[in-house]
Amino acid sequence: MPYLWSVVVVVVALVALGLLVVSALRPAQRLSTVAALAGRQMGDEVGMLKARLAALRVRLAQRRG
């Protein structure tokens, strides 16, 4: 009979560990989503900056020559 209590304790511990892991993964997934969106937006802004610099170089080349 003492084995029964050991099995019950192990099952309860596994369930508690599962709940802890699930609750820890939710904020991690949210952080990953926000980081991806921020990276994408920063990439867009860098692309626009590169385009503006290229246009400026073209305009300066036109003025010189």
Coordinates of N, CA and C in Angstrom, one line a residue:
M1 N 0.8 -1.2 0.0 CA 0.0 0.0 0.0 C 0.8 1.3 0.0
P2 N 2.0 1.3 0.6 CA 2.8 2.5 0.5 C 3.2 2.9 -0.9
Y3 N 3.2 1.9 -1.8 CA 3.5 2.2 -3.2 C 2.4 3.0 -3.8
L4 N 1.2 2.8 -3.4 CA 0.1 3.6 -4.0 C 0.2 5.1 -3.7
W5 N 0.6 5.4 -2.5 CA 0.8 6.8 -2.2 C 2.0 7.4 -2.9
S6 N 3.0 6.6 -3.2 CA 4.2 7.1 -3.9 C 3.7 7.4 -5.4
V7 N 2.9 6.5 -5.9 CA 2.4 6.7 -7.3 C 1.6 8.0 -7.4
V8 N 0.7 8.2 -6.4 CA -0.2 9.3 -6.3 C 0.7 10.6 -6.3
V9 N 1.7 10.6 -5.4 CA 2.6 11.8 -5.3 C 3.3 12.1 -6.6
V10 N 3.8 11.0 -7.3 CA 4.5 11.2 -8.6 C 3.5 11.8 -9.6
V11 N 2.3 11.3 -9.7 CA 1.3 11.7 -10.7 C 1.0 13.2 -10.4
V12 N 0.7 13.5 -9.1 CA 0.4 14.9 -8.8 C 1.6 15.8 -9.1
A13 N 2.8 15.4 -8.9 CA 4.0 16.2 -9.2 C 4.1 16.4 -10.7
L14 N 3.8 15.4 -11.5 CA 3.9 15.5 -12.9 C 2.8 16.5 -13.5
V15 N 1.7 16.4 -12.9 CA 0.6 17.3 -13.3 C 1.0 18.7 -13.0
A16 N 1.5 18.9 -11.8 CA 1.9 20.3 -11.4 C 3.0 20.8 -12.3
L17 N 4.0 19.9 -12.6 CA 5.1 20.3 -13.5 C 4.5 20.7 -14.9
G18 N 3.6 19.9 -15.4 CA 3.0 20.2 -16.7 C 2.3 21.6 -16.7
L19 N 1.6 21.9 -15.6 CA 0.9 23.2 -15.5 C 1.9 24.3 -15.4
L20 N 3.0 24.1 -14.7 CA 4.0 25.1 -14.6 C 4.7 25.3 -16.0
V21 N 5.0 24.3 -16.7 CA 5.6 24.5 -18.0 C 4.7 25.2 -19.0
V22 N 3.4 24.8 -19.0 CA 2.4 25.5 -19.9 C 2.3 27.0 -19.5
S23 N 2.3 27.3 -18.2 CA 2.1 28.7 -17.8 C 3.4 29.5 -18.1
A24 N 4.5 28.8 -18.2 CA 5.8 29.5 -18.5 C 5.9 29.7 -20.0
L25 N 5.3 28.8 -20.8 CA 5.5 28.9 -22.3 C 4.6 30.0 -22.9
R26 N 3.5 30.4 -22.3 CA 2.7 31.4 -22.9 C 3.4 32.7 -23.0
P27 N 4.0 33.3 -21.9 CA 4.7 34.5 -22.0 C 5.9 34.4 -23.0
A28 N 6.5 33.3 -23.0 CA 7.6 33.1 -24.0 C 7.2 33.2 -25.4
Q29 N 6.0 32.6 -25.7 CA 5.5 32.7 -27.1 C 5.1 34.1 -27.4
R30 N 4.5 34.8 -26.4 CA 4.1 36.2 -26.7 C 5.3 37.1 -26.9
L31 N 6.4 36.8 -26.2 CA 7.6 37.6 -26.3 C 8.2 37.3 -27.7
S32 N 8.1 36.1 -28.2 CA 8.6 35.7 -29.5 C 7.9 36.4 -30.6
T33 N 6.5 36.5 -30.4 CA 5.7 37.2 -31.4 C 6.0 38.6 -31.5
V34 N 6.1 39.3 -30.3 CA 6.4 40.7 -30.3 C 7.8 41.0 -30.8
A35 N 8.8 40.1 -30.5 CA 10.1 40.3 -31.1 C 10.1 40.2 -32.6
A36 N 9.4 39.3 -33.1 CA 9.3 39.1 -34.6 C 8.6 40.3 -35.2
L37 N 7.6 40.8 -34.6 CA 6.9 42.0 -35.2 C 7.9 43.2 -35.2
A38 N 8.6 43.4 -34.1 CA 9.5 44.5 -33.9 C 10.6 44.4 -34.9
G39 N 11.1 43.2 -35.1 CA 12.2 43.0 -36.1 C 11.8 43.3 -37.5
R40 N 10.5 42.8 -37.8 CA 10.0 43.1 -39.2 C 9.8 44.6 -39.4
Q41 N 9.3 45.3 -38.4 CA 9.1 46.7 -38.6 C 10.5 47.5 -38.7
M42 N 11.4 47.0 -37.9 CA 12.7 47.7 -38.0 C 13.4 47.4 -39.3
G43 N 13.2 46.2 -39.9 CA 13.7 45.9 -41.2 C 13.0 46.8 -42.3
D44 N 11.7 47.0 -42.1 CA 11.0 47.9 -43.0 C 11.6 49.4 -43.0
E45 N 11.8 49.8 -41.7 CA 12.3 51.2 -41.6 C 13.8 51.3 -42.1
V46 N 14.6 50.3 -41.9 CA 15.9 50.3 -42.5 C 15.9 50.3 -44.0
G47 N 14.9 49.5 -44.6 CA 14.8 49.5 -46.0 C 14.4 50.9 -46.6
M48 N 13.5 51.6 -45.9 CA 13.1 52.9 -46.3 C 14.3 53.9 -46.2
L49 N 15.1 53.7 -45.2 CA 16.2 54.6 -45.0 C 17.2 54.4 -46.1
K50 N 17.4 53.1 -46.5 CA 18.3 52.8 -47.6 C 17.8 53.4 -48.9
A51 N 16.5 53.3 -49.1 CA 15.9 53.8 -50.3 C 16.1 55.4 -50.4
R52 N 15.9 56.0 -49.2 CA 16.1 57.5 -49.2 C 17.5 57.9 -49.5
L53 N 18.4 57.1 -48.9 CA 19.8 57.4 -49.1 C 20.2 57.2 -50.6
A54 N 19.7 56.2 -51.2 CA 19.9 55.9 -52.6 C 19.4 57.0 -53.5
A55 N 18.2 57.5 -53.2 CA 17.6 58.6 -53.9 C 18.4 59.9 -53.7
L56 N 18.9 60.1 -52.5 CA 19.7 61.3 -52.3 C 21.0 61.2 -53.1
R57 N 21.6 60.0 -53.2 CA 22.8 59.8 -54.0 C 22.6 60.1 -55.4
V58 N 21.4 59.6 -55.9 CA 21.1 59.9 -57.3 C 20.9 61.4 -57.6
R59 N 20.2 62.0 -56.7 CA 19.9 63.5 -56.8 C 21.2 64.2 -56.8
L60 N 22.2 63.9 -55.9 CA 23.4 64.6 -55.8 C 24.3 64.3 -57.1
A61 N 24.2 63.1 -57.6 CA 24.9 62.8 -58.9 C 24.3 63.6 -60.0
Q62 N 23.0 63.8 -60.0 CA 22.4 64.6 -61.1 C 22.8 66.1 -61.0
R63 N 22.9 66.6 -59.8 CA 23.3 68.0 -59.6 C 24.8 68.2 -60.0
R64 N 25.6 67.2 -59.8 CA 27.1 67.3 -60.1 C 27.3 67.2 -61.6
G65 N 26.6 66.3 -62.2 CA 26.9 66.1 -63.6 C 25.8 66.3 -64.5

